[in-house]
Amino acid sequence: MSFADIGKIPRDFLSKDFVTSKDINKVILNGPKSEKLQVKFTGQKLAGKDGATNVLTTIEPVYNVDDKTTVRATLKSTTEVSGEVESNGKYVEGLKTIFKVEHLKDYKVTLTEEYKKKELNGKLDIETVIQKPVSVTLKAEGAYTYKQFVGGARAVFKVGAGLNEWGVGAQYKEGDYNVSVFADKKAKFECGARFFYNLPKVAVAAEVINTPGEELKYGLGWTRNLVDRTGSVKAKVELPTGRFNFAYKTELGRATNVNSQLTVATSFDTFSGFGANPKFGVNLDVQL
């Protein structure tokens, strides 16, 4: 288990599929499955700071050179382009190497080395932004698993500026439930705990996050599969704001003869006026 996996289940549970997610309002078209080549087309509606909306289109081809080497590319309508080559255990067992080149506002080159062996997982990113002046950032993280426990840490160093970010975390997982704690320093410091429990008919998750100088933030959520197991409903309440989030996800394959999934999400205030400030979002994911 890697450092990024600590608390991942409840973190994703309380963020993905809802209107507040960065991945909402998307139409995804996955090309026919092939052992060698897969292509994904995405269109996403984005709202600008001025209230205007635009559509971001993305093409993501993935080519499997062999069972240990993969080439990926991403092309966006914003003229952002990236390409990467991943080698997984090709030369050293347990070692994954990724070389990635991106063209955003500037060119960015990233070399990632990740090593996994039994209970140990370590990862190092060397990120270079090619501009004037050139900047180099080192990102390191590691995690160690002992039975049901896993603990880890991460650090981000910017050459010439020293330690820029850091984080620590620990998790205990037993059967269908897990609990995790974390402390993280990015633009601001925050710490907290997350909990997840998968019951026979419903799954629940909760989190509490403390940021110095701000009120404690709580998230409480649950999800349940529909009786015919072709879909699910999911809800979350955010405190102290009282924001309520709801998402309905269903499989459309039976009606369309195409493997597709539809997500409809909404959120609204409850404390400042029930139903106030509503937001809506839709996702459609189609596999040809």
Short mmCIF file of N, CA and C in Angstrom, two decimals, residues 4-128:
data_model
loop_
_atom_site.label_atom_id
_atom_site.label_comp_id
_atom_site.label_asym_id
_atom_site.label_seq_id
_atom_site.Cartn_x
_atom_site.Cartn_y
_atom_site.Cartn_z
N ALA A 4 -0.40 7.38 -0.74
CA ALA A 4 -1.63 7.95 -1.28
C ALA A 4 -2.86 7.10 -0.96
N ASP A 5 -2.66 5.83 -0.63
CA ASP A 5 -3.79 4.94 -0.32
C ASP A 5 -4.30 5.11 1.11
N ILE A 6 -3.54 5.79 1.96
CA ILE A 6 -3.96 5.98 3.35
C ILE A 6 -5.18 6.90 3.38
N GLY A 7 -6.29 6.40 3.86
CA GLY A 7 -7.52 7.18 3.92
C GLY A 7 -8.19 7.40 2.59
N LYS A 8 -7.74 6.73 1.53
CA LYS A 8 -8.26 6.97 0.19
C LYS A 8 -9.72 6.56 0.04
N ILE A 9 -10.12 5.43 0.64
CA ILE A 9 -11.49 4.95 0.46
C ILE A 9 -12.51 5.97 0.99
N PRO A 10 -12.43 6.40 2.25
CA PRO A 10 -13.40 7.41 2.69
C PRO A 10 -13.21 8.76 2.02
N ARG A 11 -11.97 9.13 1.69
CA ARG A 11 -11.73 10.42 1.02
C ARG A 11 -12.42 10.46 -0.33
N ASP A 12 -12.27 9.40 -1.13
CA ASP A 12 -12.95 9.34 -2.43
C ASP A 12 -14.46 9.24 -2.25
N PHE A 13 -14.86 8.45 -1.26
CA PHE A 13 -16.29 8.26 -0.99
C PHE A 13 -16.99 9.59 -0.75
N LEU A 14 -16.34 10.51 -0.04
CA LEU A 14 -16.95 11.78 0.34
C LEU A 14 -16.67 12.90 -0.65
N SER A 15 -16.05 12.59 -1.78
CA SER A 15 -15.75 13.64 -2.76
C SER A 15 -16.22 13.29 -4.17
N LYS A 16 -16.03 12.07 -4.61
CA LYS A 16 -16.36 11.72 -5.99
C LYS A 16 -17.87 11.58 -6.20
N ASP A 17 -18.30 11.82 -7.44
CA ASP A 17 -19.69 11.70 -7.92
C ASP A 17 -20.56 12.89 -7.54
N PHE A 18 -20.16 13.71 -6.57
CA PHE A 18 -20.99 14.83 -6.15
C PHE A 18 -20.74 16.05 -7.04
N VAL A 19 -21.65 17.04 -6.94
CA VAL A 19 -21.53 18.25 -7.75
C VAL A 19 -20.23 18.98 -7.47
N THR A 20 -19.74 18.90 -6.23
CA THR A 20 -18.50 19.60 -5.86
C THR A 20 -17.26 18.94 -6.44
N SER A 21 -17.40 17.75 -7.01
CA SER A 21 -16.26 17.06 -7.59
C SER A 21 -15.78 17.76 -8.86
N LYS A 22 -14.46 17.74 -9.06
CA LYS A 22 -13.89 18.31 -10.28
C LYS A 22 -14.21 17.45 -11.50
N ASP A 23 -14.70 16.24 -11.26
CA ASP A 23 -14.97 15.31 -12.35
C ASP A 23 -16.44 15.27 -12.75
N ILE A 24 -17.24 16.26 -12.34
CA ILE A 24 -18.65 16.26 -12.68
C ILE A 24 -18.88 17.00 -14.00
N ASN A 25 -20.08 16.82 -14.57
CA ASN A 25 -20.48 17.43 -15.84
C ASN A 25 -19.59 16.97 -16.99
N LYS A 26 -19.38 15.66 -17.05
CA LYS A 26 -18.54 15.07 -18.09
C LYS A 26 -19.34 14.08 -18.94
N VAL A 27 -18.97 14.01 -20.21
CA VAL A 27 -19.41 12.93 -21.09
C VAL A 27 -18.14 12.21 -21.54
N ILE A 28 -18.04 10.92 -21.17
CA ILE A 28 -16.85 10.14 -21.46
C ILE A 28 -17.20 9.02 -22.43
N LEU A 29 -16.43 8.94 -23.50
CA LEU A 29 -16.62 7.90 -24.50
C LEU A 29 -15.35 7.08 -24.59
N ASN A 30 -15.42 5.83 -24.16
CA ASN A 30 -14.28 4.92 -24.21
C ASN A 30 -14.36 4.08 -25.47
N GLY A 31 -13.29 4.10 -26.26
CA GLY A 31 -13.26 3.32 -27.49
C GLY A 31 -13.28 1.83 -27.21
N PRO A 32 -13.50 1.02 -28.26
CA PRO A 32 -13.53 -0.44 -28.08
C PRO A 32 -12.27 -0.94 -27.38
N LYS A 33 -12.46 -1.89 -26.46
CA LYS A 33 -11.33 -2.43 -25.71
C LYS A 33 -10.42 -3.25 -26.62
N SER A 34 -9.13 -3.08 -26.41
CA SER A 34 -8.12 -3.81 -27.17
C SER A 34 -6.94 -4.08 -26.26
N GLU A 35 -6.26 -5.18 -26.47
CA GLU A 35 -5.09 -5.49 -25.64
C GLU A 35 -3.98 -4.47 -25.83
N LYS A 36 -3.90 -3.88 -27.01
CA LYS A 36 -2.82 -2.95 -27.31
C LYS A 36 -3.20 -1.48 -27.13
N LEU A 37 -4.36 -1.09 -27.69
CA LEU A 37 -4.70 0.33 -27.75
C LEU A 37 -6.07 0.60 -27.16
N GLN A 38 -6.12 1.61 -26.28
CA GLN A 38 -7.39 2.12 -25.77
C GLN A 38 -7.39 3.64 -25.93
N VAL A 39 -8.55 4.18 -26.31
CA VAL A 39 -8.66 5.63 -26.49
C VAL A 39 -9.91 6.12 -25.75
N LYS A 40 -9.74 7.21 -25.01
CA LYS A 40 -10.86 7.80 -24.27
C LYS A 40 -11.06 9.24 -24.72
N PHE A 41 -12.32 9.60 -25.02
CA PHE A 41 -12.69 10.95 -25.40
C PHE A 41 -13.56 11.54 -24.29
N THR A 42 -13.24 12.76 -23.86
CA THR A 42 -13.99 13.38 -22.77
C THR A 42 -14.37 14.81 -23.14
N GLY A 43 -15.62 15.15 -22.83
CA GLY A 43 -16.09 16.53 -22.95
C GLY A 43 -16.61 16.96 -21.59
N GLN A 44 -16.15 18.10 -21.08
CA GLN A 44 -16.57 18.56 -19.76
C GLN A 44 -16.97 20.02 -19.78
N LYS A 45 -18.11 20.30 -19.18
CA LYS A 45 -18.58 21.68 -19.07
C LYS A 45 -17.92 22.33 -17.87
N LEU A 46 -17.25 23.46 -18.10
CA LEU A 46 -16.55 24.17 -17.04
C LEU A 46 -17.11 25.57 -16.89
N ALA A 47 -17.18 26.03 -15.65
CA ALA A 47 -17.65 27.39 -15.38
C ALA A 47 -16.45 28.27 -15.05
N GLY A 48 -16.33 29.39 -15.74
CA GLY A 48 -15.23 30.31 -15.49
C GLY A 48 -15.50 31.21 -14.30
N LYS A 49 -14.48 31.96 -13.87
CA LYS A 49 -14.63 32.86 -12.73
C LYS A 49 -15.63 33.98 -13.02
N ASP A 50 -15.79 34.32 -14.30
CA ASP A 50 -16.72 35.39 -14.68
C ASP A 50 -18.14 34.87 -14.88
N GLY A 51 -18.36 33.57 -14.62
CA GLY A 51 -19.68 32.98 -14.78
C GLY A 51 -19.92 32.38 -16.14
N ALA A 52 -19.05 32.67 -17.10
CA ALA A 52 -19.20 32.09 -18.44
C ALA A 52 -18.81 30.61 -18.42
N THR A 53 -19.43 29.84 -19.29
CA THR A 53 -19.14 28.40 -19.37
C THR A 53 -18.45 28.07 -20.68
N ASN A 54 -17.63 27.04 -20.66
CA ASN A 54 -16.99 26.56 -21.86
C ASN A 54 -16.86 25.05 -21.75
N VAL A 55 -16.54 24.40 -22.85
CA VAL A 55 -16.42 22.95 -22.90
C VAL A 55 -14.96 22.57 -23.14
N LEU A 56 -14.44 21.76 -22.25
CA LEU A 56 -13.07 21.25 -22.39
C LEU A 56 -13.13 19.85 -22.98
N THR A 57 -12.49 19.66 -24.12
CA THR A 57 -12.46 18.33 -24.74
C THR A 57 -11.05 17.74 -24.58
N THR A 58 -11.02 16.45 -24.32
CA THR A 58 -9.76 15.76 -24.06
C THR A 58 -9.73 14.43 -24.79
N ILE A 59 -8.59 14.11 -25.39
CA ILE A 59 -8.37 12.81 -26.02
C ILE A 59 -7.20 12.15 -25.31
N GLU A 60 -7.40 10.90 -24.85
CA GLU A 60 -6.37 10.20 -24.09
C GLU A 60 -6.13 8.80 -24.66
N PRO A 61 -5.18 8.66 -25.57
CA PRO A 61 -4.83 7.32 -26.06
C PRO A 61 -3.83 6.63 -25.13
N VAL A 62 -3.96 5.32 -24.98
CA VAL A 62 -3.06 4.50 -24.18
C VAL A 62 -2.63 3.30 -25.02
N TYR A 63 -1.32 3.12 -25.17
CA TYR A 63 -0.81 2.02 -25.98
C TYR A 63 0.09 1.12 -25.14
N ASN A 64 -0.24 -0.16 -25.08
CA ASN A 64 0.55 -1.14 -24.34
C ASN A 64 1.59 -1.76 -25.27
N VAL A 65 2.83 -1.33 -25.12
CA VAL A 65 3.91 -1.85 -25.96
C VAL A 65 4.10 -3.35 -25.69
N ASP A 66 4.14 -3.70 -24.41
CA ASP A 66 4.18 -5.10 -23.97
C ASP A 66 3.57 -5.15 -22.58
N ASP A 67 3.69 -6.28 -21.90
CA ASP A 67 3.05 -6.41 -20.59
C ASP A 67 3.72 -5.59 -19.50
N LYS A 68 4.86 -4.93 -19.82
CA LYS A 68 5.56 -4.14 -18.82
C LYS A 68 5.81 -2.70 -19.23
N THR A 69 5.42 -2.33 -20.44
CA THR A 69 5.68 -0.97 -20.94
C THR A 69 4.41 -0.38 -21.53
N THR A 70 4.07 0.83 -21.08
CA THR A 70 2.86 1.52 -21.54
C THR A 70 3.19 2.95 -21.93
N VAL A 71 2.58 3.40 -23.04
CA VAL A 71 2.75 4.78 -23.50
C VAL A 71 1.39 5.47 -23.44
N ARG A 72 1.35 6.67 -22.85
CA ARG A 72 0.11 7.43 -22.72
C ARG A 72 0.30 8.84 -23.26
N ALA A 73 -0.81 9.42 -23.70
CA ALA A 73 -0.79 10.82 -24.14
C ALA A 73 -2.11 11.47 -23.77
N THR A 74 -2.06 12.78 -23.57
CA THR A 74 -3.27 13.56 -23.27
C THR A 74 -3.24 14.82 -24.12
N LEU A 75 -4.32 15.05 -24.87
CA LEU A 75 -4.43 16.23 -25.72
C LEU A 75 -5.71 16.96 -25.35
N LYS A 76 -5.59 18.25 -24.95
CA LYS A 76 -6.73 19.03 -24.52
C LYS A 76 -7.00 20.18 -25.48
N SER A 77 -8.27 20.60 -25.53
CA SER A 77 -8.64 21.69 -26.43
C SER A 77 -8.04 23.02 -25.98
N THR A 78 -7.50 23.08 -24.76
CA THR A 78 -6.82 24.28 -24.27
C THR A 78 -5.39 24.35 -24.76
N THR A 79 -5.00 23.44 -25.66
CA THR A 79 -3.66 23.30 -26.24
C THR A 79 -2.67 22.69 -25.26
N GLU A 80 -3.15 22.22 -24.11
CA GLU A 80 -2.28 21.51 -23.18
C GLU A 80 -2.06 20.09 -23.70
N VAL A 81 -0.80 19.66 -23.69
CA VAL A 81 -0.43 18.35 -24.23
C VAL A 81 0.53 17.68 -23.26
N SER A 82 0.39 16.37 -23.08
CA SER A 82 1.35 15.64 -22.27
C SER A 82 1.53 14.24 -22.84
N GLY A 83 2.68 13.67 -22.57
CA GLY A 83 2.97 12.31 -22.99
C GLY A 83 3.85 11.64 -21.95
N GLU A 84 3.68 10.34 -21.76
CA GLU A 84 4.49 9.63 -20.77
C GLU A 84 4.73 8.19 -21.18
N VAL A 85 5.84 7.68 -20.68
CA VAL A 85 6.20 6.27 -20.89
C VAL A 85 6.36 5.64 -19.52
N GLU A 86 5.69 4.52 -19.30
CA GLU A 86 5.75 3.83 -18.01
C GLU A 86 6.35 2.44 -18.19
N SER A 87 7.32 2.14 -17.37
CA SER A 87 7.95 0.81 -17.37
C SER A 87 7.75 0.21 -15.98
N ASN A 88 7.10 -0.94 -15.92
CA ASN A 88 6.75 -1.54 -14.63
C ASN A 88 7.45 -2.89 -14.47
N GLY A 89 8.53 -2.89 -13.69
CA GLY A 89 9.26 -4.12 -13.44
C GLY A 89 10.02 -4.66 -14.63
N LYS A 90 10.29 -3.81 -15.63
CA LYS A 90 10.95 -4.29 -16.84
C LYS A 90 12.42 -4.63 -16.59
N TYR A 91 13.07 -3.81 -15.77
CA TYR A 91 14.50 -4.02 -15.53
C TYR A 91 14.79 -4.45 -14.09
N VAL A 92 13.98 -3.94 -13.15
CA VAL A 92 14.14 -4.31 -11.74
C VAL A 92 12.78 -4.70 -11.20
N GLU A 93 12.67 -5.88 -10.63
CA GLU A 93 11.39 -6.34 -10.10
C GLU A 93 10.91 -5.40 -8.98
N GLY A 94 9.66 -4.96 -9.10
CA GLY A 94 9.09 -4.08 -8.09
C GLY A 94 9.31 -2.60 -8.35
N LEU A 95 10.09 -2.26 -9.39
CA LEU A 95 10.40 -0.86 -9.68
C LEU A 95 9.58 -0.37 -10.88
N LYS A 96 8.83 0.72 -10.67
CA LYS A 96 8.07 1.34 -11.76
C LYS A 96 8.68 2.70 -12.07
N THR A 97 8.97 2.92 -13.35
CA THR A 97 9.56 4.18 -13.79
C THR A 97 8.61 4.87 -14.76
N ILE A 98 8.36 6.16 -14.54
CA ILE A 98 7.51 6.95 -15.44
C ILE A 98 8.26 8.20 -15.86
N PHE A 99 8.35 8.41 -17.16
CA PHE A 99 8.95 9.63 -17.70
C PHE A 99 7.84 10.40 -18.41
N LYS A 100 7.59 11.62 -17.95
CA LYS A 100 6.45 12.39 -18.45
C LYS A 100 6.88 13.78 -18.88
N VAL A 101 6.37 14.23 -20.03
CA VAL A 101 6.63 15.57 -20.55
C VAL A 101 5.29 16.25 -20.75
N GLU A 102 5.15 17.48 -20.21
CA GLU A 102 3.90 18.22 -20.33
C GLU A 102 4.16 19.61 -20.89
N HIS A 103 3.23 20.08 -21.71
CA HIS A 103 3.27 21.47 -22.18
C HIS A 103 2.01 22.16 -21.67
N LEU A 104 2.16 22.95 -20.62
CA LEU A 104 1.07 23.74 -20.08
C LEU A 104 1.36 25.19 -20.46
N LYS A 105 1.57 26.05 -19.49
CA LYS A 105 2.06 27.39 -19.83
C LYS A 105 3.54 27.31 -20.17
N ASP A 106 4.23 26.38 -19.51
CA ASP A 106 5.64 26.12 -19.76
C ASP A 106 5.79 24.62 -19.99
N TYR A 107 7.01 24.20 -20.26
CA TYR A 107 7.28 22.77 -20.39
C TYR A 107 7.67 22.21 -19.02
N LYS A 108 7.12 21.06 -18.70
CA LYS A 108 7.44 20.41 -17.43
C LYS A 108 7.84 18.96 -17.70
N VAL A 109 8.96 18.55 -17.14
CA VAL A 109 9.47 17.18 -17.30
C VAL A 109 9.50 16.53 -15.92
N THR A 110 8.91 15.34 -15.80
CA THR A 110 8.86 14.65 -14.51
C THR A 110 9.36 13.22 -14.66
N LEU A 111 10.26 12.84 -13.79
CA LEU A 111 10.75 11.47 -13.71
C LEU A 111 10.30 10.90 -12.37
N THR A 112 9.55 9.80 -12.43
CA THR A 112 9.01 9.17 -11.22
C THR A 112 9.58 7.77 -11.06
N GLU A 113 10.09 7.49 -9.87
CA GLU A 113 10.56 6.15 -9.53
C GLU A 113 9.75 5.66 -8.33
N GLU A 114 9.06 4.54 -8.50
CA GLU A 114 8.27 3.97 -7.41
C GLU A 114 8.68 2.51 -7.20
N TYR A 115 9.00 2.18 -5.96
CA TYR A 115 9.47 0.83 -5.65
C TYR A 115 8.54 0.17 -4.63
N LYS A 116 8.10 -1.03 -4.96
CA LYS A 116 7.24 -1.79 -4.08
C LYS A 116 7.86 -3.17 -3.82
N LYS A 117 7.94 -3.52 -2.55
CA LYS A 117 8.42 -4.85 -2.18
C LYS A 117 7.79 -5.25 -0.86
N LYS A 118 6.88 -6.21 -0.95
CA LYS A 118 6.17 -6.71 0.22
C LYS A 118 5.51 -5.53 0.97
N GLU A 119 5.96 -5.27 2.20
CA GLU A 119 5.30 -4.26 3.03
C GLU A 119 5.76 -2.84 2.75
N LEU A 120 6.82 -2.67 1.95
CA LEU A 120 7.42 -1.35 1.75
C LEU A 120 7.04 -0.75 0.41
N ASN A 121 6.72 0.55 0.43
CA ASN A 121 6.43 1.27 -0.81
C ASN A 121 7.09 2.64 -0.73
N GLY A 122 7.92 2.94 -1.74
CA GLY A 122 8.60 4.24 -1.79
C GLY A 122 8.45 4.88 -3.15
N LYS A 123 8.37 6.21 -3.19
CA LYS A 123 8.17 6.92 -4.45
C LYS A 123 8.94 8.23 -4.44
N LEU A 124 9.60 8.54 -5.58
CA LEU A 124 10.34 9.78 -5.73
C LEU A 124 10.03 10.41 -7.07
N ASP A 125 9.61 11.67 -7.05
CA ASP A 125 9.36 12.44 -8.27
C ASP A 125 10.41 13.54 -8.38
N ILE A 126 11.00 13.67 -9.57
CA ILE A 126 11.88 14.80 -9.87
C ILE A 126 11.19 15.61 -10.96
N GLU A 127 10.69 16.78 -10.58
CA GLU A 127 9.87 17.59 -11.47
C GLU A 127 10.64 18.85 -11.87
N THR A 128 10.82 19.03 -13.17
CA THR A 128 11.57 20.18 -13.67
C THR A 128 10.69 21.03 -14.57
#
